[in-house]
Tab-separated table of C-alpha atoms in Angstrom:
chain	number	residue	atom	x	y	z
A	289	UNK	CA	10.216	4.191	-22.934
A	290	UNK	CA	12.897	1.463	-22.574
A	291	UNK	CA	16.546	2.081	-23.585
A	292	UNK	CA	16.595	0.306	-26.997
A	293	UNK	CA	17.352	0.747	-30.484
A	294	UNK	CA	13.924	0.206	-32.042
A	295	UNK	CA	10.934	2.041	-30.886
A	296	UNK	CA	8.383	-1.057	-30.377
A	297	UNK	CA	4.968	-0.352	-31.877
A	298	UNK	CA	1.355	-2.526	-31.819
A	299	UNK	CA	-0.699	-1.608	-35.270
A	300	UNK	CA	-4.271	-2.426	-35.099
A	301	UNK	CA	-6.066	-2.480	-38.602
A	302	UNK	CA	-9.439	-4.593	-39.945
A	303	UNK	CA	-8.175	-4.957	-43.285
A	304	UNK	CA	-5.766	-7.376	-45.075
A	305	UNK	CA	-2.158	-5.959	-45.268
A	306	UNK	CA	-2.277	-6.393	-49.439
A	307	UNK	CA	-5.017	-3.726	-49.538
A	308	UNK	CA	-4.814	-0.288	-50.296
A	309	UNK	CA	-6.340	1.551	-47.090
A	310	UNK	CA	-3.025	-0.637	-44.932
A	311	UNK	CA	-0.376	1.608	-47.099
A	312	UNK	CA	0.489	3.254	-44.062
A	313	UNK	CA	1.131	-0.146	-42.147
A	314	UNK	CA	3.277	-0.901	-45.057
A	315	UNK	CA	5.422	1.949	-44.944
A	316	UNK	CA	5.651	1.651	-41.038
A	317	UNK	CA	7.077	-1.855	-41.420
A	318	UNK	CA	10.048	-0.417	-43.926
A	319	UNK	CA	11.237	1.459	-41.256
A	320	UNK	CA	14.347	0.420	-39.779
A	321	UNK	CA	13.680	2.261	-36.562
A	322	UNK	CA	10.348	0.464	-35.662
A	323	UNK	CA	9.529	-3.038	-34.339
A	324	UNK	CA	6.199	-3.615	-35.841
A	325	UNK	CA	3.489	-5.868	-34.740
A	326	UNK	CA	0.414	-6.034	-35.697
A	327	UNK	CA	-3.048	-6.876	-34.713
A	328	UNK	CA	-6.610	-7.265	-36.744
A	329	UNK	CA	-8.399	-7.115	-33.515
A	330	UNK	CA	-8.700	-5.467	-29.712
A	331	UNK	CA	-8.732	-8.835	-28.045
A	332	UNK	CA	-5.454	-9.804	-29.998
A	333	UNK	CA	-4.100	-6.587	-29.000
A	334	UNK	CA	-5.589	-6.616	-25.591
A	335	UNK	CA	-3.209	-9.949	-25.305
A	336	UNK	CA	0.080	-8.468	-26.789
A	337	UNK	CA	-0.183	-5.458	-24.195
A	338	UNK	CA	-0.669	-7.198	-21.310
A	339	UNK	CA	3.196	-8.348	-22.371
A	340	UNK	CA	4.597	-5.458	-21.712
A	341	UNK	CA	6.739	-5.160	-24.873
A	342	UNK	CA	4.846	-2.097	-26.594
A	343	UNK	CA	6.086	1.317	-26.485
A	344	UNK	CA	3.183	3.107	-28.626
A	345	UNK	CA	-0.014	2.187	-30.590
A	346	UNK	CA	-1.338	2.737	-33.620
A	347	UNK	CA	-4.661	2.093	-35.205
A	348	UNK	CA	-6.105	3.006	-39.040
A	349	UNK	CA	-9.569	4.773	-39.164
A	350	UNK	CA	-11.770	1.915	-39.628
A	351	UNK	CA	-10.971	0.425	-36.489
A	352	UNK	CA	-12.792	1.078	-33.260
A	353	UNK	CA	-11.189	3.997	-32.126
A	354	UNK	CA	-13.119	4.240	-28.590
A	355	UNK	CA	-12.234	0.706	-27.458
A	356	UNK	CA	-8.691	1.091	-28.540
A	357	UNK	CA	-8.283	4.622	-26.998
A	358	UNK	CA	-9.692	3.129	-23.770
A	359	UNK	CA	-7.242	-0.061	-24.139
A	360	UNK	CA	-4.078	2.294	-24.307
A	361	UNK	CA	-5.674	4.135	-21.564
A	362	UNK	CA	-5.755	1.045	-19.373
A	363	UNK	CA	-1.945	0.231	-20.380
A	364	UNK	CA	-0.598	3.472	-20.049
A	365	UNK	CA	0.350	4.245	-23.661
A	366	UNK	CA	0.550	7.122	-26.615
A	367	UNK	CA	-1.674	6.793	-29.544
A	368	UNK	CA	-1.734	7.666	-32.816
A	369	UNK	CA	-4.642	7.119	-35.253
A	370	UNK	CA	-3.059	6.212	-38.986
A	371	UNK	CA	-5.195	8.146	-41.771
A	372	UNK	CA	-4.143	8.871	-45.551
A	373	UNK	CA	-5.786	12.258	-45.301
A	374	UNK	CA	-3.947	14.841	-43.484
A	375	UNK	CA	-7.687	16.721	-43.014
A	376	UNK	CA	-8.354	15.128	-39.839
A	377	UNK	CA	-9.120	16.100	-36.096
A	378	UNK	CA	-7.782	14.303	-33.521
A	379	UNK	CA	-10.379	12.085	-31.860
A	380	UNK	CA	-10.973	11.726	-28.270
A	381	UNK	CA	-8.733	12.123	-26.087
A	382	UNK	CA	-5.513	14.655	-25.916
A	383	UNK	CA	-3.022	11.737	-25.801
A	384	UNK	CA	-4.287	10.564	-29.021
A	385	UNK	CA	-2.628	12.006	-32.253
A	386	UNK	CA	-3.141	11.972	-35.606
A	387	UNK	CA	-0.798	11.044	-38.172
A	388	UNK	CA	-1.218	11.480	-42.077
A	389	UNK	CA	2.219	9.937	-43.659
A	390	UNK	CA	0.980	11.577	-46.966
A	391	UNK	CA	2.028	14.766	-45.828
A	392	UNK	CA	5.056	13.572	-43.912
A	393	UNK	CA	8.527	12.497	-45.250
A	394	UNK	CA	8.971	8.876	-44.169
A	395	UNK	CA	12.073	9.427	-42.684
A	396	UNK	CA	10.581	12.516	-40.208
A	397	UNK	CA	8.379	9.337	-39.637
A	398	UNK	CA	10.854	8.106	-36.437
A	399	UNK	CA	11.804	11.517	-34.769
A	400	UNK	CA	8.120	12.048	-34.847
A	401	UNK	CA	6.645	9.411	-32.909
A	402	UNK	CA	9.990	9.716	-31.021
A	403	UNK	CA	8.893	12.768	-29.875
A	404	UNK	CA	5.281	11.481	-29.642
A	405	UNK	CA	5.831	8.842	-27.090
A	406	UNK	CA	8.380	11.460	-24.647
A	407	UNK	CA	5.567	13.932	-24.370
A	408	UNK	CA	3.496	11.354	-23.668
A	409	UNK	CA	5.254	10.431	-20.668
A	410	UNK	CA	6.151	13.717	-19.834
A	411	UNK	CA	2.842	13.955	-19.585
A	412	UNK	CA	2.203	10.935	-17.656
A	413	UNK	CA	4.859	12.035	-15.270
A	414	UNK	CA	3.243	15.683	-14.447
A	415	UNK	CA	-0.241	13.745	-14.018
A	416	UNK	CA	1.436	11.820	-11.632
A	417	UNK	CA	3.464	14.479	-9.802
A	418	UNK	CA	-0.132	16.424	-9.605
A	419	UNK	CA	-1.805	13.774	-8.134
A	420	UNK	CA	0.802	13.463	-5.399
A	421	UNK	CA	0.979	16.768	-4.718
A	422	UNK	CA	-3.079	16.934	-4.609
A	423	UNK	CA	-2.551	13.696	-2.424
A	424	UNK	CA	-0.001	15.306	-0.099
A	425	UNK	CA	-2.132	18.884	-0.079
A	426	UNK	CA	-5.307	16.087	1.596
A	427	UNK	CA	-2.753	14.612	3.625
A	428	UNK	CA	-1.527	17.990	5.045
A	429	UNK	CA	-5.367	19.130	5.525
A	430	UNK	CA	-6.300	15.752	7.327
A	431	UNK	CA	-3.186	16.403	9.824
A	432	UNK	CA	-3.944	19.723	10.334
A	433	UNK	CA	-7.987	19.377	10.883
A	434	UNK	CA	-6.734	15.960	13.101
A	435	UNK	CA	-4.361	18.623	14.862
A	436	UNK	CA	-7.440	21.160	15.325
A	437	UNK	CA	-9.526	18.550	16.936
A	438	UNK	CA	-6.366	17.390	18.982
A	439	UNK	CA	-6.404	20.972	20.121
A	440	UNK	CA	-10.264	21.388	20.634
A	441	UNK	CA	-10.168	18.300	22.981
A	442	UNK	CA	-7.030	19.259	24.615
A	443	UNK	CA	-8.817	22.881	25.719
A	444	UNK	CA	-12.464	20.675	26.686
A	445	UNK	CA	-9.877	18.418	28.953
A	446	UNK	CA	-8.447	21.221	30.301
A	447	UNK	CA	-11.495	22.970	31.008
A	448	UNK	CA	-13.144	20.031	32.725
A	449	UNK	CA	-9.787	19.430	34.970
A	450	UNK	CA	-10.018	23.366	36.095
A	451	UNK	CA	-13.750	22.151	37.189
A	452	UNK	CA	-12.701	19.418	38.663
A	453	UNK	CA	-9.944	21.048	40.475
A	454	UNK	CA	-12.201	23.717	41.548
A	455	UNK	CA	-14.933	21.202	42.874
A	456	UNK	CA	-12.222	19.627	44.936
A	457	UNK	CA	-10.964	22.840	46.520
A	458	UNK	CA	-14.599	23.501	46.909
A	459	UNK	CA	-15.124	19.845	49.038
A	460	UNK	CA	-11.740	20.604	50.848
A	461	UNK	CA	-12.534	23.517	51.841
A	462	UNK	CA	-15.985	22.099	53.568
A	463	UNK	CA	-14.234	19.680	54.778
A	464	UNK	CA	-11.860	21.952	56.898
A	465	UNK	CA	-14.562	24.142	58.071
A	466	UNK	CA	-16.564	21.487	59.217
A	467	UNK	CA	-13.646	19.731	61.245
A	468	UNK	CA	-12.837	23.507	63.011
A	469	UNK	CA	-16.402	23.802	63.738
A	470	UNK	CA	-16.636	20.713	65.250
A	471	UNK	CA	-13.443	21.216	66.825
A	472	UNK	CA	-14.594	24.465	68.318
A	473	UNK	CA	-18.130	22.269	69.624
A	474	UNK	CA	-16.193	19.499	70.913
A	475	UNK	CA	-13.362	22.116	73.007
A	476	UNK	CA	-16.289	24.197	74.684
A	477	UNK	CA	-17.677	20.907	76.695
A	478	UNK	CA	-14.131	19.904	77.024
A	479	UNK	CA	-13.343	23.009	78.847
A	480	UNK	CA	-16.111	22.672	80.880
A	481	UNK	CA	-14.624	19.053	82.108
A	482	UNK	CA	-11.312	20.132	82.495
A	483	UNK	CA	-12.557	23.150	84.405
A	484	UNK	CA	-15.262	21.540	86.798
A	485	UNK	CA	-11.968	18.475	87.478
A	486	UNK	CA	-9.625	21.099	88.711
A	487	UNK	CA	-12.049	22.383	90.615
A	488	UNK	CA	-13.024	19.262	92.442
A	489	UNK	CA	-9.077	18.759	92.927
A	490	UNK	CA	-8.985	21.602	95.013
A	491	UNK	CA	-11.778	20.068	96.882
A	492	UNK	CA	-11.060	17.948	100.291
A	493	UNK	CA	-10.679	14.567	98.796
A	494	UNK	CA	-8.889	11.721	100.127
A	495	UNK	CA	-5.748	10.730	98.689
A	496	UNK	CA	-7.097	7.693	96.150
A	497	UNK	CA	-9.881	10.421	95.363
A	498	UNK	CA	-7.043	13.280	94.555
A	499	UNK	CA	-5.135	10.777	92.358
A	500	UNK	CA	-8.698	9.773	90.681
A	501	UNK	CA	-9.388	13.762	89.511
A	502	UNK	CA	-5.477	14.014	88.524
A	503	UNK	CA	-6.101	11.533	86.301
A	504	UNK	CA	-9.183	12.752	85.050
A	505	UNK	CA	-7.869	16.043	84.820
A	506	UNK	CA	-4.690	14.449	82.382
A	507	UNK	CA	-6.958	12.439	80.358
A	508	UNK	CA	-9.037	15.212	79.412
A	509	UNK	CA	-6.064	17.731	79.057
A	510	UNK	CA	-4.704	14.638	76.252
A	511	UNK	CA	-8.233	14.204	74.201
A	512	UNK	CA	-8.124	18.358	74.306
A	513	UNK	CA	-4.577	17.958	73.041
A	514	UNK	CA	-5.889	15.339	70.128
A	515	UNK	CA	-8.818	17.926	69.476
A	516	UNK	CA	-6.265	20.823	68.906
A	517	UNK	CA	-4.015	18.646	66.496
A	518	UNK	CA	-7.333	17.720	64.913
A	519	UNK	CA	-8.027	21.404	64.300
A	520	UNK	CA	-4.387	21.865	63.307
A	521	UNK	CA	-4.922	19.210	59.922
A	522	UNK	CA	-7.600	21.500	58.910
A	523	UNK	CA	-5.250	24.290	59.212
A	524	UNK	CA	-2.750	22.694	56.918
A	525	UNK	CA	-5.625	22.458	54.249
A	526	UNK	CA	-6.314	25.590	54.193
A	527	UNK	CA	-2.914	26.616	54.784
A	528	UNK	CA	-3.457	28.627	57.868
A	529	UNK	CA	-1.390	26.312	59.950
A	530	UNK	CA	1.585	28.619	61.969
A	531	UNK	CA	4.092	26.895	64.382
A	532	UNK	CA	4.928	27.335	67.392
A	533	UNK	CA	7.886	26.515	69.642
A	534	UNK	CA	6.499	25.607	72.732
A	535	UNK	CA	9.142	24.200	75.873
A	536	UNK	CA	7.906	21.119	77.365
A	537	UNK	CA	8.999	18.579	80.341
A	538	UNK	CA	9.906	15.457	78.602
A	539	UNK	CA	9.857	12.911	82.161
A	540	UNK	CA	6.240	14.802	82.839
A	541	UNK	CA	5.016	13.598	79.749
A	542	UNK	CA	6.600	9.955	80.143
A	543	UNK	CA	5.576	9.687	83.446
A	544	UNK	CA	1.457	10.691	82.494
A	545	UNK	CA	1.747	8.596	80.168
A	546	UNK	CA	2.611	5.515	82.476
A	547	UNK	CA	0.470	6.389	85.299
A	548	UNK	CA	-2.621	6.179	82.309
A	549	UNK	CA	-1.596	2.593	81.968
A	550	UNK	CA	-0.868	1.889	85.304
A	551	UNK	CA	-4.319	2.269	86.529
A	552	UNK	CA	-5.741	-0.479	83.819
């Protein structure tokens, strides 16, 4: 309720305010401690709420009491029903009250709705703090169910990545066997050659003839050289590559090298 010295009240009532039944309207008015307005129909009242200057309503019994209940409702304000007989229930809805000023002292009349409209917002203000925490119990359960499925789909990735990694090991490791078999094909033949050449170098041939099978000899010595680093690669796949230090004649390979190209 606003900080002010008059507790600002909307009366509805069907009757004309000289007529017995509106006593309570009457008295209401004498009361320093109110602001009273009031209203001989919902539409009326409908129009002085949307104002925003009301701090509580009250109605008398002949009034529609469902519409107007529904109308504070929809402005978020206490009610109190006005009757002369202190014999009846409260209608409705738990934020609506009845009040019989026969049986109360008109000057308990202020402290009581007073206390009327702070429960009333108490209320208001524990609805409110329930629905957040029902909102923030959702939000927690949609993070955690959105973690779950995070986590579900982080295991399926991590399965299919293990396949994959498996079905490439699986290829690489064809892949190396192959090449060594191959390898192992292609240096059995190549023996052969290098074997049958050194052979015919031994041979009487004439001197263009020697220099012909030396060359032949070289050549084939360099593809079997290509074939054994070729067989090496597959090696370092399958990590059974071990090195060797091997001494070699630096101006002997230069100079086979040249004599290759010199012959073109």
């Amino acid at each position: 309720m606003p900080a002010t010295s008059h507790i600002r009240m909307a009366i509805l009532h069907d009757a004309p305010s000289n007529t017995e039944s509106t006593s309570p309207i009457e008295l209401l008015q004498h009361i320093d401690a109110f602001q009273v307005d009031t209203f001989q129909s919902l539409e009326a009242l409908s129009a002085h709420l949307k104002q925003g200057k009301t701090d509580i309503v009250l109605s008398t019994v002949s009034t529609n009491l469902e519409e107007a209940i529904l109308l504070c409702e929809k402005h978020s304000l206490p009610y109190i029903l006005l009757v002369d007989s202190p014999n009846l229930d409260s209608p409705l809805s738990e934020d609506t009250e009845v009040l019989s000023l026969v049986e109360l002292d008109s000057t308990l009349v202020p402290r009581y709705i007073q206390k009327h409209i702070e429960v009333f917002h108490l209320r208001q203000s524990l609805s409110e703090e329930q629905e957040y925490k029902v909102a923030i119990e959702q939000r927690v359960a949609q993070e955690h169910n959105a973690l779950a499925e995070a986590n579900v789909r982080s295991a399926e990735m991590l399965v299919a990545l293990q396949e994959t990694r498996e079905k490439a090991e699986i290829a690489t490791q064809a892949k190396s066997d192959f090449l060594a078999n191959m390898i192992h094909e292609l240096r059995t033949p190549m023996n052969g050659v290098i074997g049958m050449a050194q052979l015919l170098q031994r041979s009487e041939l004439t001197e263009q003839q020697h220099e012909r099978v030396t060359m032949l000899i070289q050549s084939s010595e360099g593809l079997m050289s290509i074939l054994n680093d070729v067989l090496d690669l597959s090696k370092i796949e399958s990590g059974r590559l071990r090195l060797e230090t091997i001494p070699f004649d630096l101006r002997e390979c230069i100079d086979t090298v040249l004599s290759l190209f010199s012959s073109l």
